[in-house]
Short mmCIF file of N, CA, C and O in Angstrom, two decimals:
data_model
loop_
_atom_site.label_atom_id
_atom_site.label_comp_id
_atom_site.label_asym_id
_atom_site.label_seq_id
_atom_site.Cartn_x
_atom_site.Cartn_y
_atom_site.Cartn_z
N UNK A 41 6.95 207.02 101.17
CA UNK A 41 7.85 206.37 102.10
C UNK A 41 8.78 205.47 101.29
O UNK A 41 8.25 204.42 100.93
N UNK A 42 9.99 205.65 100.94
CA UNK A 42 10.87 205.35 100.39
C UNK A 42 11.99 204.68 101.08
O UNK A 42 13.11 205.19 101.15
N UNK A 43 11.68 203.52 101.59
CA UNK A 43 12.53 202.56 102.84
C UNK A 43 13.65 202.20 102.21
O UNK A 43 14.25 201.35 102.87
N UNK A 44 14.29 202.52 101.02
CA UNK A 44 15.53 201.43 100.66
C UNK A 44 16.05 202.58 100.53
O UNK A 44 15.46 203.66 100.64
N UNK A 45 17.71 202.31 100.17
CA UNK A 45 18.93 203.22 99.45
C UNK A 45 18.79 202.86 98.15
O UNK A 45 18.85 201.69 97.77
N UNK A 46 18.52 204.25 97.12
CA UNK A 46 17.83 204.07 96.01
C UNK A 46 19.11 204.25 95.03
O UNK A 46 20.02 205.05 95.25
N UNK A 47 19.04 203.35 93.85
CA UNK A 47 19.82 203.24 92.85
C UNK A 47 20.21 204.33 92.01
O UNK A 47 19.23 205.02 92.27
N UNK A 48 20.80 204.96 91.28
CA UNK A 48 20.94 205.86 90.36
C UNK A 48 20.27 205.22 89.06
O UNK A 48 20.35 204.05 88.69
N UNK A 49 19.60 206.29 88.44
CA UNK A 49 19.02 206.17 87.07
C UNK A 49 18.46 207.78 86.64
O UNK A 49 18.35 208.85 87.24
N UNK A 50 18.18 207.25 85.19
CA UNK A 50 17.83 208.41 84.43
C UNK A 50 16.60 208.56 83.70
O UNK A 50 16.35 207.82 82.74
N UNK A 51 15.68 209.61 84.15
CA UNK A 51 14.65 209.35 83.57
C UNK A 51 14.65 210.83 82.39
O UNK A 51 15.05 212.00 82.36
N UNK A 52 13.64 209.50 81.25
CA UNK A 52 14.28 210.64 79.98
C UNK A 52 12.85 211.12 79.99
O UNK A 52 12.11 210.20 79.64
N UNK A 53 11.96 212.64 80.37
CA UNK A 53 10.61 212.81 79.71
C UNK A 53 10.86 213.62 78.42
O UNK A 53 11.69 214.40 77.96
N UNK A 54 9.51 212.93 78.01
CA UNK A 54 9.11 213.35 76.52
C UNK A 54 7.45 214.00 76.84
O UNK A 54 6.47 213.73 77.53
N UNK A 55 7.96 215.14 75.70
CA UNK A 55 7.11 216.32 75.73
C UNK A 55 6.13 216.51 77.15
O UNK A 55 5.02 216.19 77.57
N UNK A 56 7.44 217.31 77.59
CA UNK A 56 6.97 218.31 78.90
C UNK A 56 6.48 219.69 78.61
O UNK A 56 5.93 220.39 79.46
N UNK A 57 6.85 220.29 76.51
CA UNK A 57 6.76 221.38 76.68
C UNK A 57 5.29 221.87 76.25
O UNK A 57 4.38 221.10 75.96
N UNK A 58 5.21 223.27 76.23
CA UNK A 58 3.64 223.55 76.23
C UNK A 58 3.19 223.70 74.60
O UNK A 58 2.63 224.66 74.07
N UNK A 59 3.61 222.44 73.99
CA UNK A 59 3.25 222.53 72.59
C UNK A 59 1.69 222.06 72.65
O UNK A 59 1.16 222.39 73.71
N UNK A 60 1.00 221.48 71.91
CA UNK A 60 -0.25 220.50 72.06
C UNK A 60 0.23 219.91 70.81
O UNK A 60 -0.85 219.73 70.24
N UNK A 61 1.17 219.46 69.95
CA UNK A 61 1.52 218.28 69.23
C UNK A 61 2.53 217.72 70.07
O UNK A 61 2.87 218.02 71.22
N UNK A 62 3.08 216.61 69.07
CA UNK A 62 3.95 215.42 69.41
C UNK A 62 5.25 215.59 69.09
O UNK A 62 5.57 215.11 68.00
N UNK A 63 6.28 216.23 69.84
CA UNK A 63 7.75 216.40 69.36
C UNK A 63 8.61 215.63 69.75
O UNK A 63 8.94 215.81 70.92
N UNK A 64 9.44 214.29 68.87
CA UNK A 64 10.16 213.68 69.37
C UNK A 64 11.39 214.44 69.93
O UNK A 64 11.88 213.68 70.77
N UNK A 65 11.93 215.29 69.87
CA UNK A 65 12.78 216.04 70.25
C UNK A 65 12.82 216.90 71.33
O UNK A 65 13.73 217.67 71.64
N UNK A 66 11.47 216.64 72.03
CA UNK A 66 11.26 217.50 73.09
C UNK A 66 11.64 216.20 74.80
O UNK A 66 11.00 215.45 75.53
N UNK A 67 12.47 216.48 74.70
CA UNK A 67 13.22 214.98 76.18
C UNK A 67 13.86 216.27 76.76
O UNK A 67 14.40 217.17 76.12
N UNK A 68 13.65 216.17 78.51
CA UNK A 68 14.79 216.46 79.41
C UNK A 68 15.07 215.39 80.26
O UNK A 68 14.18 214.70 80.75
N UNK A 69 16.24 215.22 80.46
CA UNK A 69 16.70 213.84 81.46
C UNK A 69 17.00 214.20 82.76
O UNK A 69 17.73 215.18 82.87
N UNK A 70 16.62 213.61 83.82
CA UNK A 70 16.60 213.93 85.02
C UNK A 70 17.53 212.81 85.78
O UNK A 70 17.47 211.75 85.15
N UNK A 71 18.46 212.70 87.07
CA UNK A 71 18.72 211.85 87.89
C UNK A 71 17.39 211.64 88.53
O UNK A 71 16.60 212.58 88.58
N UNK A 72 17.11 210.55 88.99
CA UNK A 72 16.49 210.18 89.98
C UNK A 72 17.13 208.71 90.19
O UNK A 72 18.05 208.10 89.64
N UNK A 73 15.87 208.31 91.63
CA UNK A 73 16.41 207.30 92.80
C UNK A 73 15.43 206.25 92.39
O UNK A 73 14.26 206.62 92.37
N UNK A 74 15.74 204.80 92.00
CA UNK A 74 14.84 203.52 91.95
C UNK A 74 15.26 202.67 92.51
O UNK A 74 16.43 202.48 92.87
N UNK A 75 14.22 201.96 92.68
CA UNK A 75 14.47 201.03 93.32
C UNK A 75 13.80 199.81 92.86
O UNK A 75 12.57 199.71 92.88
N UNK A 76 15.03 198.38 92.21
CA UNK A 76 14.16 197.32 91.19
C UNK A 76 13.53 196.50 92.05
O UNK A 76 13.89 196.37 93.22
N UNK A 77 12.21 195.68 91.35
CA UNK A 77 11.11 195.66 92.61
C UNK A 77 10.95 193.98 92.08
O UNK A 77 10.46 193.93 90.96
N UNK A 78 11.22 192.81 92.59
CA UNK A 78 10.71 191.36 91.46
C UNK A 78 9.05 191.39 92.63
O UNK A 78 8.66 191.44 93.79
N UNK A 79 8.60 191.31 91.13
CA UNK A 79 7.30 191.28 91.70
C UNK A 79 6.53 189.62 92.20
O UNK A 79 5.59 189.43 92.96
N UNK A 80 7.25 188.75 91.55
CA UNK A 80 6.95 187.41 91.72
C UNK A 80 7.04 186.70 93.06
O UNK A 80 6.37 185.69 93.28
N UNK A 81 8.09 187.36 94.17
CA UNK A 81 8.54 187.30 95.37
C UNK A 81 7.51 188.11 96.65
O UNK A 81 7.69 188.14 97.87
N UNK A 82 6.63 188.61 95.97
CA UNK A 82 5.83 189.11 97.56
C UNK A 82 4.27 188.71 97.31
O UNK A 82 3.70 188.13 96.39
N UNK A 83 3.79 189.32 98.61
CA UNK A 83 2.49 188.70 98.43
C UNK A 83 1.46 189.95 97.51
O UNK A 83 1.73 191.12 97.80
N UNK A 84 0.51 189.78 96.63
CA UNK A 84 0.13 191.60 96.12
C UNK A 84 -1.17 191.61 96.70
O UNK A 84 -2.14 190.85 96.69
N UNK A 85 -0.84 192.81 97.26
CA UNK A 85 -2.17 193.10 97.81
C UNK A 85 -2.66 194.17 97.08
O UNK A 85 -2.31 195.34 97.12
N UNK A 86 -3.41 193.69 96.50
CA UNK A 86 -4.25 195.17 95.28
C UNK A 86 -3.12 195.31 94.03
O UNK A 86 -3.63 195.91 93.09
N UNK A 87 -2.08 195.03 93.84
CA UNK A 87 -1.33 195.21 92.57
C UNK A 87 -1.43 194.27 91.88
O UNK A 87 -1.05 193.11 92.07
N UNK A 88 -2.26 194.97 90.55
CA UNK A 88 -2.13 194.05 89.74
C UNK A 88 -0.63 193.78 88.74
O UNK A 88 0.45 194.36 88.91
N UNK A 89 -0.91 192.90 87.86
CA UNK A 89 0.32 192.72 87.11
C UNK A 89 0.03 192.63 85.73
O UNK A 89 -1.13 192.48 85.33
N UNK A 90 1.21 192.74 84.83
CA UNK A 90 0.84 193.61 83.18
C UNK A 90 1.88 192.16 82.82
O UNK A 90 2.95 191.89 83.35
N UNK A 91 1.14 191.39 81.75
CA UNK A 91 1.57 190.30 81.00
C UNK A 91 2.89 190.63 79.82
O UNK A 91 3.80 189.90 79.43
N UNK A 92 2.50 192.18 79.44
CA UNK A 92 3.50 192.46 78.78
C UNK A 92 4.65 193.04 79.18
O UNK A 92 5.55 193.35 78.39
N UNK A 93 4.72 193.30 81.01
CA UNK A 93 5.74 193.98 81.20
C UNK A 93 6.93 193.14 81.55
O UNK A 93 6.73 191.95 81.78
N UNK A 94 8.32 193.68 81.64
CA UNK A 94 9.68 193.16 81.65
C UNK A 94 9.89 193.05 83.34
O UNK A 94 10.39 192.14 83.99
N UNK A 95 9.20 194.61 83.90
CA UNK A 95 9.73 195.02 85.42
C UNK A 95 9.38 195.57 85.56
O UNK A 95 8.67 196.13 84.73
N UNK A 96 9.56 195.99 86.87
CA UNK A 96 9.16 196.94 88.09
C UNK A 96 9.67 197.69 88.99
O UNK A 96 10.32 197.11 89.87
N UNK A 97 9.57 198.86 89.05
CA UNK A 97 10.58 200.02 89.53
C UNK A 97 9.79 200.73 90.78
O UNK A 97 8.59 201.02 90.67
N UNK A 98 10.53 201.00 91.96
CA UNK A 98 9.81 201.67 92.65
C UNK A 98 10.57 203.00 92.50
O UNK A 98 11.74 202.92 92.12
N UNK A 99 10.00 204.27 92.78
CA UNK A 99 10.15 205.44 93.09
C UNK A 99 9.30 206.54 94.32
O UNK A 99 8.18 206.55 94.83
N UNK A 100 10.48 207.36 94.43
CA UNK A 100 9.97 208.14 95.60
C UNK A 100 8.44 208.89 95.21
O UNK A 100 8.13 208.84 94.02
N UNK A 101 7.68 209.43 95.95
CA UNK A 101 6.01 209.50 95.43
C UNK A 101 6.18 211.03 94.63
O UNK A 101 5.28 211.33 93.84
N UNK A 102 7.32 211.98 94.83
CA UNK A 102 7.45 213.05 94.34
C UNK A 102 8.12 213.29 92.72
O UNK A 102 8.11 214.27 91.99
N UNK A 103 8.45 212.50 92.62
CA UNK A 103 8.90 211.95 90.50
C UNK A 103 8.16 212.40 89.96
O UNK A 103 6.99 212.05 90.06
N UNK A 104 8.55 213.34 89.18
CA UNK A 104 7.42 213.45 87.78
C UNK A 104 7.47 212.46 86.78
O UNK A 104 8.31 212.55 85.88
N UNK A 105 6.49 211.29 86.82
CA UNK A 105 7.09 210.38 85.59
C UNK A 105 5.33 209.80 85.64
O UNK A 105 4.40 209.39 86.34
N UNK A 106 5.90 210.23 84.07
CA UNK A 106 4.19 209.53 83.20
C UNK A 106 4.80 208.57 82.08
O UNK A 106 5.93 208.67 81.60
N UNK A 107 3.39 207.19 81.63
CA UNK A 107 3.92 206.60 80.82
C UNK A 107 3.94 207.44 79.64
O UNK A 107 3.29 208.43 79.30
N UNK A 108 5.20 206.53 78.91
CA UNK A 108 5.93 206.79 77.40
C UNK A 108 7.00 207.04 77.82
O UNK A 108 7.84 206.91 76.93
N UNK A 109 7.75 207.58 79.53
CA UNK A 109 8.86 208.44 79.51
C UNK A 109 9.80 206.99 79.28
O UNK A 109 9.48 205.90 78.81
N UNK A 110 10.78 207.35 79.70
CA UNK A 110 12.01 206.00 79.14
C UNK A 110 13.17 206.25 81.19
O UNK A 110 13.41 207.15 81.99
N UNK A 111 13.41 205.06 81.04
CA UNK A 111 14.25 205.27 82.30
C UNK A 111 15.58 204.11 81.92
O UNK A 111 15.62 202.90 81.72
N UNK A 112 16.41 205.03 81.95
CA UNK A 112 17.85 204.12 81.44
C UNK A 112 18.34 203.50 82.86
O UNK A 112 18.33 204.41 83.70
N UNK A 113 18.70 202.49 83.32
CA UNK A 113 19.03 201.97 84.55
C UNK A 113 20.37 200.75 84.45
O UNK A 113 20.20 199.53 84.41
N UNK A 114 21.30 201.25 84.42
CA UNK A 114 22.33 200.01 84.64
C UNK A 114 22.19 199.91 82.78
O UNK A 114 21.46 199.01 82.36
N UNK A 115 22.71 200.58 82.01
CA UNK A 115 22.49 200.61 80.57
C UNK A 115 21.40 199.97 79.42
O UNK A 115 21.41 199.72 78.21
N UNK A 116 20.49 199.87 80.50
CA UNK A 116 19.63 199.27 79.66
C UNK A 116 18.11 200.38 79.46
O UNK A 116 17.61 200.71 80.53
N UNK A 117 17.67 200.73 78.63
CA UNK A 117 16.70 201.16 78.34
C UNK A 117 15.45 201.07 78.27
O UNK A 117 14.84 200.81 77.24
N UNK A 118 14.93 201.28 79.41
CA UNK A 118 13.38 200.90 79.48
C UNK A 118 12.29 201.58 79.45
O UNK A 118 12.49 202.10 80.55
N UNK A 119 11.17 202.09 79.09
CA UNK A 119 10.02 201.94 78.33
C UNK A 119 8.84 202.02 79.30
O UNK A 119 8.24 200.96 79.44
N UNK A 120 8.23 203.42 80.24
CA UNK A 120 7.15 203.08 81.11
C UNK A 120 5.88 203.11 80.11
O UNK A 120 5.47 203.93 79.30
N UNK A 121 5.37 201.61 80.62
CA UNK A 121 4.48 201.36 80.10
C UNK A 121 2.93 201.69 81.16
O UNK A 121 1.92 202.22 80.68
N UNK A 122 3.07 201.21 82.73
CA UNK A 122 2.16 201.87 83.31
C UNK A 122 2.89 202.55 84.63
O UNK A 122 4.11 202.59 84.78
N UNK A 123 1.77 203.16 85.69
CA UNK A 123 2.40 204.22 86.47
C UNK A 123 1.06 203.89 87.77
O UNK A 123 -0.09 204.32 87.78
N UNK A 124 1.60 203.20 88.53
CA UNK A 124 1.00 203.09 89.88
C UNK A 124 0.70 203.23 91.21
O UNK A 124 1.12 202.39 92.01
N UNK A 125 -0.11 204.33 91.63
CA UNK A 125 0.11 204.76 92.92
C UNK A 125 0.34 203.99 93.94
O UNK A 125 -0.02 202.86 93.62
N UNK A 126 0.78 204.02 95.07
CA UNK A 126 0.85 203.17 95.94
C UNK A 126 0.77 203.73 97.22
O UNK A 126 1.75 204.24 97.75
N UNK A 127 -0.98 203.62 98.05
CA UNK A 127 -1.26 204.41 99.12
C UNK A 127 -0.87 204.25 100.14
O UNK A 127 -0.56 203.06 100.05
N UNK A 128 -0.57 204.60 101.31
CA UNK A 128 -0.60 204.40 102.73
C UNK A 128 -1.36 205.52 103.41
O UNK A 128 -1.42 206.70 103.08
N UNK A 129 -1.98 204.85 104.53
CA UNK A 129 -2.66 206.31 105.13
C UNK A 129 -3.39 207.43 104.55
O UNK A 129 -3.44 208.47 105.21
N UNK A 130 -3.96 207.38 103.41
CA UNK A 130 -4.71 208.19 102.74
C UNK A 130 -3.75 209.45 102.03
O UNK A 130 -3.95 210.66 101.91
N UNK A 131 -2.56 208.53 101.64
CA UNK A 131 -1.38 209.49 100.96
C UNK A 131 -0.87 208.88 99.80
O UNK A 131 -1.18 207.71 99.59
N UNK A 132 -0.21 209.40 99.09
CA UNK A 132 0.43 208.54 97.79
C UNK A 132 2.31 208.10 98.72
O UNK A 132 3.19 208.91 98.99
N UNK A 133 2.30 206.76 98.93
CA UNK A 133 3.78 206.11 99.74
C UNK A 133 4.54 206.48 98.55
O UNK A 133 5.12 207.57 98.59
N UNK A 134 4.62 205.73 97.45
CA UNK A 134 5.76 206.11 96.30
C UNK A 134 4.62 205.29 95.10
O UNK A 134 3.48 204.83 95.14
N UNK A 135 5.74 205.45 94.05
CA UNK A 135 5.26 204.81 92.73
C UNK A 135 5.55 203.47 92.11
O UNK A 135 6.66 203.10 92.52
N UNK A 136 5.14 202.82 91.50
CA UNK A 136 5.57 201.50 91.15
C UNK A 136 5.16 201.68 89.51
O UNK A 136 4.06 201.77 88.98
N UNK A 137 6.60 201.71 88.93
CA UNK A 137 6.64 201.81 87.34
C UNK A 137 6.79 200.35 86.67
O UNK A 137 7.86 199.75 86.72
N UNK A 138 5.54 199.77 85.98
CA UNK A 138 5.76 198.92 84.76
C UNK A 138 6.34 199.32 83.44
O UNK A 138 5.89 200.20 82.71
N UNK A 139 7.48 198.51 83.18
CA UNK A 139 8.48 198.74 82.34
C UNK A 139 8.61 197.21 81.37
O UNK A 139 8.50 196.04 81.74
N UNK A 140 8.96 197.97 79.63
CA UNK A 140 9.01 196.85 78.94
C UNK A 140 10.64 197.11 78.43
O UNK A 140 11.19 196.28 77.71
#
């Protein structure tokens, strides 16, 4: 459930392909929709929070995005560090990306 009008950004994944090593050269970049989240402003119910992270991104629950990928947003380059479901109703609502 994706309640806002979502921002433009770019998410860069790294190694999607069916190697089993580590290829820095293996990135496809995708549009997708975020939405920046200040986490300091609500109340958390069950979310925890990462001391090392910068921010917080919401996304629609259908994103393919695992940490390491990179999400460029408003020119700045950021760094998923974790990747958090976020349930409603015994469903995944959307995602909430920690970013450094």
């Amino acid at each position: 459930m994706f309640l806002t009008n979502g921002l433009n950004a770019i998410l860069v994944q790294r190694n999607r392909g069916t190697d089993s090593f580590y290829d820095d050269e293996d990135t496809r970049e995708k549009k997708i929709k975020v939405c920046p989240y200040n986490h300091d402003q609500v109340v958390r119910f069950g979310i925890d929070t990462t001391d090392v992270g910068k921010g917080y991104f919401i996304v629609k629950r259908n994103t393919p995005v695992r940490e390491g990928d990179q999400l460029i947003f408003r020119g700045h380059t950021y760094s998923i560090l974790e990747v958090h479901d976020c349930w409603l109703w015994n469903k995944v609502a959307n995602i909430i990306l920690v970013v450094k």
